[in-house]
Amino acid sequence: MRTTTFILLFALVLPTLSGCKQSEHPALGKISGTVSYRGKPVEAGTLLFEVRGARTAYGKIVAGKIVEVTTYKTGDGAPLGVAQIAVFVPAPEGTPPAETFQRDLFTSLVPLKYGDPNTSGLTHEIVAGDNVLAIDMQ
């Protein structure tokens, strides 16, 4: 009887000690892919993924590639569902004005509409597992 009680108690406590508890946040999908403007890779920038009713995810653009899309911890992905996407591509200092778009103090290498998920026109259905996006802004 004592052995059975010990085994039952051990079976109930072990998952807690090993950190095997249910996730405290919704399921996420991994994001990778490319970002370009008029067919040319975007060198650097930031992405925002908004899914209604979920926490916003952020990612980086490095050498035209989407990396480190994060919702809760670095690189964990974006919430599942239809994501409205915003792209921020700040213009480096010294970029000729003819090659930029400006609003107030922000200067961008892509049209400013892409910096707002409600006006960018960029969406993607985020599913469990791997999601590969090819974003080409015009």
Short mmCIF file of N, CA and C in Angstrom, two decimals:
data_model
loop_
_atom_site.label_atom_id
_atom_site.label_comp_id
_atom_site.label_asym_id
_atom_site.label_seq_id
_atom_site.Cartn_x
_atom_site.Cartn_y
_atom_site.Cartn_z
N MET A 1 0.83 -1.20 0.00
CA MET A 1 0.00 0.00 0.00
C MET A 1 0.87 1.26 0.00
N ARG A 2 1.92 1.27 0.85
CA ARG A 2 2.78 2.45 0.92
C ARG A 2 3.52 2.64 -0.42
N THR A 3 3.93 1.55 -1.04
CA THR A 3 4.63 1.63 -2.31
C THR A 3 3.72 2.21 -3.38
N THR A 4 2.48 1.77 -3.41
CA THR A 4 1.50 2.27 -4.38
C THR A 4 1.27 3.76 -4.17
N THR A 5 1.14 4.20 -2.93
CA THR A 5 0.94 5.61 -2.63
C THR A 5 2.15 6.42 -3.07
N PHE A 6 3.37 5.93 -2.82
CA PHE A 6 4.59 6.62 -3.22
C PHE A 6 4.66 6.75 -4.75
N ILE A 7 4.35 5.67 -5.46
CA ILE A 7 4.40 5.70 -6.93
C ILE A 7 3.38 6.67 -7.48
N LEU A 8 2.17 6.69 -6.92
CA LEU A 8 1.13 7.60 -7.36
C LEU A 8 1.54 9.06 -7.10
N LEU A 9 2.08 9.33 -5.93
CA LEU A 9 2.53 10.67 -5.59
C LEU A 9 3.67 11.10 -6.52
N PHE A 10 4.61 10.22 -6.77
CA PHE A 10 5.74 10.50 -7.66
C PHE A 10 5.24 10.80 -9.07
N ALA A 11 4.25 10.04 -9.54
CA ALA A 11 3.70 10.24 -10.88
C ALA A 11 2.99 11.59 -11.00
N LEU A 12 2.41 12.07 -9.90
CA LEU A 12 1.74 13.37 -9.92
C LEU A 12 2.71 14.53 -9.82
N VAL A 13 3.82 14.37 -9.12
CA VAL A 13 4.77 15.44 -8.88
C VAL A 13 5.80 15.56 -10.00
N LEU A 14 6.18 14.48 -10.62
CA LEU A 14 7.24 14.49 -11.64
C LEU A 14 6.99 15.48 -12.77
N PRO A 15 5.80 15.54 -13.37
CA PRO A 15 5.60 16.51 -14.46
C PRO A 15 5.82 17.95 -14.01
N THR A 16 5.47 18.28 -12.78
CA THR A 16 5.68 19.63 -12.28
C THR A 16 7.16 19.92 -12.14
N LEU A 17 7.92 18.98 -11.63
CA LEU A 17 9.35 19.18 -11.44
C LEU A 17 10.10 19.29 -12.76
N SER A 18 9.65 18.58 -13.77
CA SER A 18 10.35 18.59 -15.05
C SER A 18 9.88 19.71 -15.97
N GLY A 19 8.93 20.51 -15.52
CA GLY A 19 8.46 21.64 -16.33
C GLY A 19 7.51 21.22 -17.44
N CYS A 20 6.93 20.06 -17.35
CA CYS A 20 6.01 19.57 -18.38
C CYS A 20 4.60 20.03 -18.08
N LYS A 21 4.38 21.31 -18.13
CA LYS A 21 3.04 21.82 -17.90
C LYS A 21 2.48 22.38 -19.20
N GLN A 22 1.21 22.54 -19.23
CA GLN A 22 0.52 23.07 -20.41
C GLN A 22 1.03 24.47 -20.72
N SER A 23 1.19 24.79 -21.99
CA SER A 23 1.64 26.11 -22.42
C SER A 23 0.66 27.17 -21.93
N GLU A 24 1.19 28.32 -21.58
CA GLU A 24 0.36 29.40 -21.08
C GLU A 24 -0.05 30.38 -22.18
N HIS A 25 0.28 30.09 -23.41
CA HIS A 25 -0.10 30.97 -24.51
C HIS A 25 -0.60 30.14 -25.68
N PRO A 26 -1.32 30.81 -26.63
CA PRO A 26 -1.87 30.08 -27.77
C PRO A 26 -0.79 29.51 -28.69
N ALA A 27 -1.20 28.59 -29.54
CA ALA A 27 -0.28 27.97 -30.49
C ALA A 27 0.26 29.02 -31.46
N LEU A 28 1.49 28.78 -31.91
CA LEU A 28 2.16 29.70 -32.82
C LEU A 28 2.66 28.95 -34.05
N GLY A 29 2.84 29.67 -35.14
CA GLY A 29 3.42 29.10 -36.35
C GLY A 29 4.76 29.77 -36.62
N LYS A 30 5.75 28.99 -37.01
CA LYS A 30 7.07 29.52 -37.36
C LYS A 30 6.97 30.28 -38.68
N ILE A 31 7.70 31.39 -38.78
CA ILE A 31 7.66 32.23 -39.97
C ILE A 31 9.07 32.37 -40.55
N SER A 32 9.17 32.20 -41.87
CA SER A 32 10.41 32.48 -42.59
C SER A 32 10.01 33.01 -43.96
N GLY A 33 10.98 33.37 -44.77
CA GLY A 33 10.67 33.83 -46.11
C GLY A 33 11.50 35.02 -46.51
N THR A 34 10.97 35.77 -47.47
CA THR A 34 11.70 36.91 -48.04
C THR A 34 10.83 38.15 -48.08
N VAL A 35 11.51 39.32 -48.12
CA VAL A 35 10.81 40.60 -48.25
C VAL A 35 11.54 41.40 -49.32
N SER A 36 10.78 41.90 -50.29
CA SER A 36 11.37 42.71 -51.34
C SER A 36 10.48 43.90 -51.63
N TYR A 37 11.08 44.91 -52.25
CA TYR A 37 10.36 46.09 -52.71
C TYR A 37 10.68 46.27 -54.18
N ARG A 38 9.64 46.20 -55.00
CA ARG A 38 9.78 46.28 -56.46
C ARG A 38 10.79 45.26 -56.98
N GLY A 39 10.72 44.06 -56.41
CA GLY A 39 11.55 42.95 -56.87
C GLY A 39 12.95 42.89 -56.30
N LYS A 40 13.37 43.90 -55.52
CA LYS A 40 14.71 43.91 -54.94
C LYS A 40 14.62 43.60 -53.45
N PRO A 41 15.51 42.75 -52.92
CA PRO A 41 15.47 42.41 -51.49
C PRO A 41 15.60 43.64 -50.60
N VAL A 42 14.80 43.67 -49.54
CA VAL A 42 14.90 44.72 -48.52
C VAL A 42 16.05 44.33 -47.60
N GLU A 43 17.01 45.20 -47.45
CA GLU A 43 18.21 44.88 -46.66
C GLU A 43 17.96 44.78 -45.17
N ALA A 44 17.16 45.70 -44.62
CA ALA A 44 16.94 45.71 -43.17
C ALA A 44 15.59 46.34 -42.87
N GLY A 45 14.95 45.86 -41.82
CA GLY A 45 13.67 46.40 -41.42
C GLY A 45 13.02 45.56 -40.36
N THR A 46 11.75 45.87 -40.12
CA THR A 46 10.97 45.19 -39.09
C THR A 46 9.61 44.83 -39.65
N LEU A 47 9.09 43.69 -39.22
CA LEU A 47 7.75 43.24 -39.60
C LEU A 47 6.87 43.17 -38.36
N LEU A 48 5.59 43.38 -38.55
CA LEU A 48 4.61 43.26 -37.48
C LEU A 48 3.49 42.36 -38.00
N PHE A 49 3.08 41.39 -37.19
CA PHE A 49 2.00 40.46 -37.56
C PHE A 49 0.88 40.62 -36.55
N GLU A 50 -0.30 41.08 -37.00
CA GLU A 50 -1.45 41.25 -36.12
C GLU A 50 -2.53 40.24 -36.49
N VAL A 51 -2.88 39.39 -35.52
CA VAL A 51 -3.97 38.44 -35.67
C VAL A 51 -5.04 38.86 -34.67
N ARG A 52 -6.26 39.06 -35.14
CA ARG A 52 -7.34 39.53 -34.28
C ARG A 52 -7.46 38.67 -33.02
N GLY A 53 -7.48 39.33 -31.87
CA GLY A 53 -7.66 38.64 -30.60
C GLY A 53 -6.40 37.99 -30.04
N ALA A 54 -5.27 38.21 -30.69
CA ALA A 54 -4.01 37.59 -30.25
C ALA A 54 -2.94 38.67 -30.04
N ARG A 55 -1.90 38.27 -29.35
CA ARG A 55 -0.77 39.16 -29.12
C ARG A 55 -0.03 39.42 -30.44
N THR A 56 0.45 40.63 -30.63
CA THR A 56 1.17 41.01 -31.85
C THR A 56 2.55 40.36 -31.87
N ALA A 57 2.95 39.88 -33.05
CA ALA A 57 4.29 39.30 -33.24
C ALA A 57 5.13 40.27 -34.05
N TYR A 58 6.44 40.25 -33.77
CA TYR A 58 7.39 41.11 -34.46
C TYR A 58 8.50 40.27 -35.06
N GLY A 59 9.02 40.69 -36.19
CA GLY A 59 10.13 39.99 -36.81
C GLY A 59 11.12 40.98 -37.40
N LYS A 60 12.27 40.46 -37.78
CA LYS A 60 13.32 41.28 -38.38
C LYS A 60 13.47 40.90 -39.86
N ILE A 61 13.92 41.88 -40.62
CA ILE A 61 14.32 41.64 -42.01
C ILE A 61 15.83 41.84 -42.04
N VAL A 62 16.55 40.80 -42.45
CA VAL A 62 18.01 40.87 -42.53
C VAL A 62 18.40 40.33 -43.91
N ALA A 63 19.02 41.19 -44.72
CA ALA A 63 19.46 40.81 -46.07
C ALA A 63 18.33 40.17 -46.87
N GLY A 64 17.13 40.75 -46.78
CA GLY A 64 15.98 40.28 -47.54
C GLY A 64 15.26 39.07 -46.97
N LYS A 65 15.72 38.56 -45.84
CA LYS A 65 15.12 37.36 -45.23
C LYS A 65 14.35 37.73 -43.96
N ILE A 66 13.27 37.02 -43.70
CA ILE A 66 12.50 37.18 -42.47
C ILE A 66 13.13 36.30 -41.41
N VAL A 67 13.50 36.91 -40.27
CA VAL A 67 14.13 36.16 -39.19
C VAL A 67 13.53 36.56 -37.84
N GLU A 68 13.68 35.68 -36.89
CA GLU A 68 13.31 35.92 -35.49
C GLU A 68 11.91 36.49 -35.28
N VAL A 69 10.90 35.90 -35.91
CA VAL A 69 9.53 36.34 -35.65
C VAL A 69 9.19 35.88 -34.23
N THR A 70 8.79 36.84 -33.41
CA THR A 70 8.65 36.63 -31.98
C THR A 70 7.32 37.13 -31.45
N THR A 71 6.67 36.28 -30.65
CA THR A 71 5.47 36.69 -29.94
C THR A 71 5.73 36.71 -28.43
N TYR A 72 6.30 35.64 -27.90
CA TYR A 72 6.57 35.54 -26.47
C TYR A 72 8.06 35.45 -26.16
N LYS A 73 8.78 34.65 -26.94
CA LYS A 73 10.23 34.55 -26.77
C LYS A 73 10.87 34.51 -28.15
N THR A 74 12.10 34.93 -28.25
CA THR A 74 12.79 35.10 -29.52
C THR A 74 12.63 33.91 -30.46
N GLY A 75 12.06 34.20 -31.64
CA GLY A 75 11.94 33.19 -32.69
C GLY A 75 10.84 32.17 -32.52
N ASP A 76 9.91 32.40 -31.57
CA ASP A 76 8.86 31.39 -31.34
C ASP A 76 7.76 31.39 -32.40
N GLY A 77 7.64 32.46 -33.17
CA GLY A 77 6.65 32.50 -34.25
C GLY A 77 5.53 33.49 -34.00
N ALA A 78 4.46 33.37 -34.79
CA ALA A 78 3.31 34.26 -34.72
C ALA A 78 2.05 33.46 -34.40
N PRO A 79 1.04 34.11 -33.78
CA PRO A 79 -0.22 33.42 -33.48
C PRO A 79 -0.90 32.90 -34.75
N LEU A 80 -1.62 31.80 -34.60
CA LEU A 80 -2.34 31.21 -35.73
C LEU A 80 -3.54 32.07 -36.10
N GLY A 81 -3.83 32.12 -37.39
CA GLY A 81 -4.97 32.89 -37.89
C GLY A 81 -4.53 33.80 -39.02
N VAL A 82 -5.47 34.60 -39.52
CA VAL A 82 -5.17 35.53 -40.60
C VAL A 82 -4.44 36.73 -40.00
N ALA A 83 -3.20 36.91 -40.41
CA ALA A 83 -2.39 38.03 -39.91
C ALA A 83 -2.39 39.17 -40.91
N GLN A 84 -2.62 40.37 -40.40
CA GLN A 84 -2.40 41.58 -41.19
C GLN A 84 -0.95 41.96 -40.89
N ILE A 85 -0.21 42.29 -41.94
CA ILE A 85 1.23 42.49 -41.81
C ILE A 85 1.61 43.94 -42.12
N ALA A 86 2.51 44.48 -41.30
CA ALA A 86 3.09 45.80 -41.55
C ALA A 86 4.58 45.62 -41.74
N VAL A 87 5.17 46.45 -42.60
CA VAL A 87 6.61 46.40 -42.87
C VAL A 87 7.19 47.79 -42.67
N PHE A 88 8.23 47.87 -41.84
CA PHE A 88 8.91 49.13 -41.57
C PHE A 88 10.33 49.03 -42.13
N VAL A 89 10.67 49.95 -43.04
CA VAL A 89 12.00 49.96 -43.65
C VAL A 89 12.56 51.37 -43.53
N PRO A 90 13.18 51.68 -42.38
CA PRO A 90 13.72 53.03 -42.21
C PRO A 90 14.85 53.31 -43.19
N ALA A 91 14.87 54.55 -43.69
CA ALA A 91 15.92 54.96 -44.62
C ALA A 91 17.18 55.31 -43.84
N PRO A 92 18.31 54.76 -44.24
CA PRO A 92 19.57 55.12 -43.57
C PRO A 92 19.87 56.61 -43.77
N GLU A 93 20.55 57.19 -42.82
CA GLU A 93 20.92 58.60 -42.92
C GLU A 93 21.73 58.81 -44.20
N GLY A 94 21.42 59.88 -44.90
CA GLY A 94 22.15 60.19 -46.12
C GLY A 94 21.50 59.66 -47.38
N THR A 95 20.37 58.94 -47.25
CA THR A 95 19.67 58.45 -48.43
C THR A 95 19.06 59.64 -49.18
N PRO A 96 19.25 59.73 -50.48
CA PRO A 96 18.68 60.86 -51.23
C PRO A 96 17.16 60.93 -51.07
N PRO A 97 16.61 62.12 -50.84
CA PRO A 97 15.17 62.28 -50.63
C PRO A 97 14.32 61.70 -51.75
N ALA A 98 14.83 61.71 -52.98
CA ALA A 98 14.06 61.19 -54.11
C ALA A 98 13.80 59.69 -53.98
N GLU A 99 14.58 58.99 -53.12
CA GLU A 99 14.43 57.54 -52.96
C GLU A 99 13.67 57.17 -51.69
N THR A 100 13.07 58.17 -51.01
CA THR A 100 12.42 57.90 -49.73
C THR A 100 10.98 58.39 -49.70
N PHE A 101 10.28 57.98 -48.64
CA PHE A 101 8.92 58.41 -48.35
C PHE A 101 8.97 58.95 -46.93
N GLN A 102 8.36 60.12 -46.70
CA GLN A 102 8.50 60.74 -45.38
C GLN A 102 7.15 61.15 -44.80
N ARG A 103 7.04 60.91 -43.48
CA ARG A 103 5.90 61.40 -42.71
C ARG A 103 6.46 61.86 -41.37
N ASP A 104 6.21 63.09 -41.04
CA ASP A 104 6.74 63.69 -39.80
C ASP A 104 8.24 63.44 -39.73
N LEU A 105 8.70 62.74 -38.70
CA LEU A 105 10.13 62.51 -38.54
C LEU A 105 10.58 61.15 -39.07
N PHE A 106 9.65 60.37 -39.60
CA PHE A 106 10.00 59.02 -40.09
C PHE A 106 10.23 59.05 -41.60
N THR A 107 11.38 58.52 -42.01
CA THR A 107 11.71 58.42 -43.43
C THR A 107 11.86 56.94 -43.77
N SER A 108 11.15 56.51 -44.80
CA SER A 108 11.10 55.09 -45.16
C SER A 108 11.58 54.87 -46.60
N LEU A 109 12.08 53.65 -46.84
CA LEU A 109 12.48 53.27 -48.21
C LEU A 109 11.33 52.65 -48.99
N VAL A 110 10.19 52.41 -48.33
CA VAL A 110 9.01 51.87 -48.99
C VAL A 110 7.83 52.80 -48.69
N PRO A 111 6.80 52.79 -49.52
CA PRO A 111 5.64 53.64 -49.26
C PRO A 111 5.11 53.43 -47.83
N LEU A 112 4.72 54.54 -47.20
CA LEU A 112 4.31 54.52 -45.80
C LEU A 112 3.07 53.66 -45.54
N LYS A 113 2.27 53.40 -46.55
CA LYS A 113 1.08 52.56 -46.33
C LYS A 113 1.47 51.17 -45.81
N TYR A 114 2.67 50.69 -46.14
CA TYR A 114 3.11 49.37 -45.69
C TYR A 114 3.44 49.33 -44.20
N GLY A 115 3.60 50.49 -43.58
CA GLY A 115 3.91 50.56 -42.15
C GLY A 115 2.70 50.44 -41.24
N ASP A 116 1.51 50.25 -41.82
CA ASP A 116 0.29 50.11 -41.03
C ASP A 116 -0.41 48.82 -41.48
N PRO A 117 -0.65 47.88 -40.55
CA PRO A 117 -1.29 46.63 -40.95
C PRO A 117 -2.69 46.82 -41.54
N ASN A 118 -3.34 47.95 -41.24
CA ASN A 118 -4.68 48.20 -41.77
C ASN A 118 -4.67 48.75 -43.19
N THR A 119 -3.52 49.28 -43.65
CA THR A 119 -3.47 49.86 -44.99
C THR A 119 -2.47 49.16 -45.91
N SER A 120 -1.67 48.25 -45.37
CA SER A 120 -0.62 47.62 -46.18
C SER A 120 -1.17 46.70 -47.27
N GLY A 121 -2.32 46.09 -47.01
CA GLY A 121 -2.85 45.11 -47.96
C GLY A 121 -2.13 43.77 -47.89
N LEU A 122 -1.22 43.63 -46.92
CA LEU A 122 -0.44 42.40 -46.77
C LEU A 122 -1.08 41.51 -45.71
N THR A 123 -1.46 40.30 -46.10
CA THR A 123 -2.03 39.34 -45.15
C THR A 123 -1.46 37.96 -45.42
N HIS A 124 -1.53 37.12 -44.40
CA HIS A 124 -1.12 35.73 -44.56
C HIS A 124 -1.81 34.90 -43.50
N GLU A 125 -2.31 33.73 -43.89
CA GLU A 125 -2.92 32.79 -42.94
C GLU A 125 -1.79 32.04 -42.24
N ILE A 126 -1.59 32.31 -40.96
CA ILE A 126 -0.56 31.63 -40.18
C ILE A 126 -1.13 30.30 -39.70
N VAL A 127 -0.45 29.21 -40.02
CA VAL A 127 -0.88 27.88 -39.62
C VAL A 127 0.18 27.25 -38.72
N ALA A 128 -0.22 26.21 -38.00
CA ALA A 128 0.73 25.49 -37.15
C ALA A 128 1.85 24.92 -38.04
N GLY A 129 3.07 24.92 -37.51
CA GLY A 129 4.21 24.43 -38.28
C GLY A 129 4.92 25.57 -38.97
N ASP A 130 5.50 25.29 -40.14
CA ASP A 130 6.30 26.27 -40.87
C ASP A 130 5.46 27.05 -41.87
N ASN A 131 5.67 28.36 -41.89
CA ASN A 131 5.01 29.26 -42.82
C ASN A 131 6.10 30.00 -43.58
N VAL A 132 6.08 29.91 -44.90
CA VAL A 132 7.09 30.58 -45.73
C VAL A 132 6.38 31.68 -46.53
N LEU A 133 6.78 32.92 -46.29
CA LEU A 133 6.17 34.06 -46.94
C LEU A 133 7.11 34.64 -47.99
N ALA A 134 6.53 35.17 -49.05
CA ALA A 134 7.28 35.93 -50.06
C ALA A 134 6.54 37.26 -50.20
N ILE A 135 7.01 38.26 -49.47
CA ILE A 135 6.38 39.58 -49.48
C ILE A 135 7.11 40.44 -50.50
N ASP A 136 6.38 40.90 -51.53
CA ASP A 136 6.95 41.80 -52.53
C ASP A 136 6.07 43.03 -52.61
N MET A 137 6.56 44.11 -52.06
CA MET A 137 5.83 45.37 -52.07
C MET A 137 6.08 46.09 -53.39
N GLN A 138 5.07 46.78 -53.90
CA GLN A 138 5.20 47.47 -55.19
C GLN A 138 5.19 48.97 -55.03
#
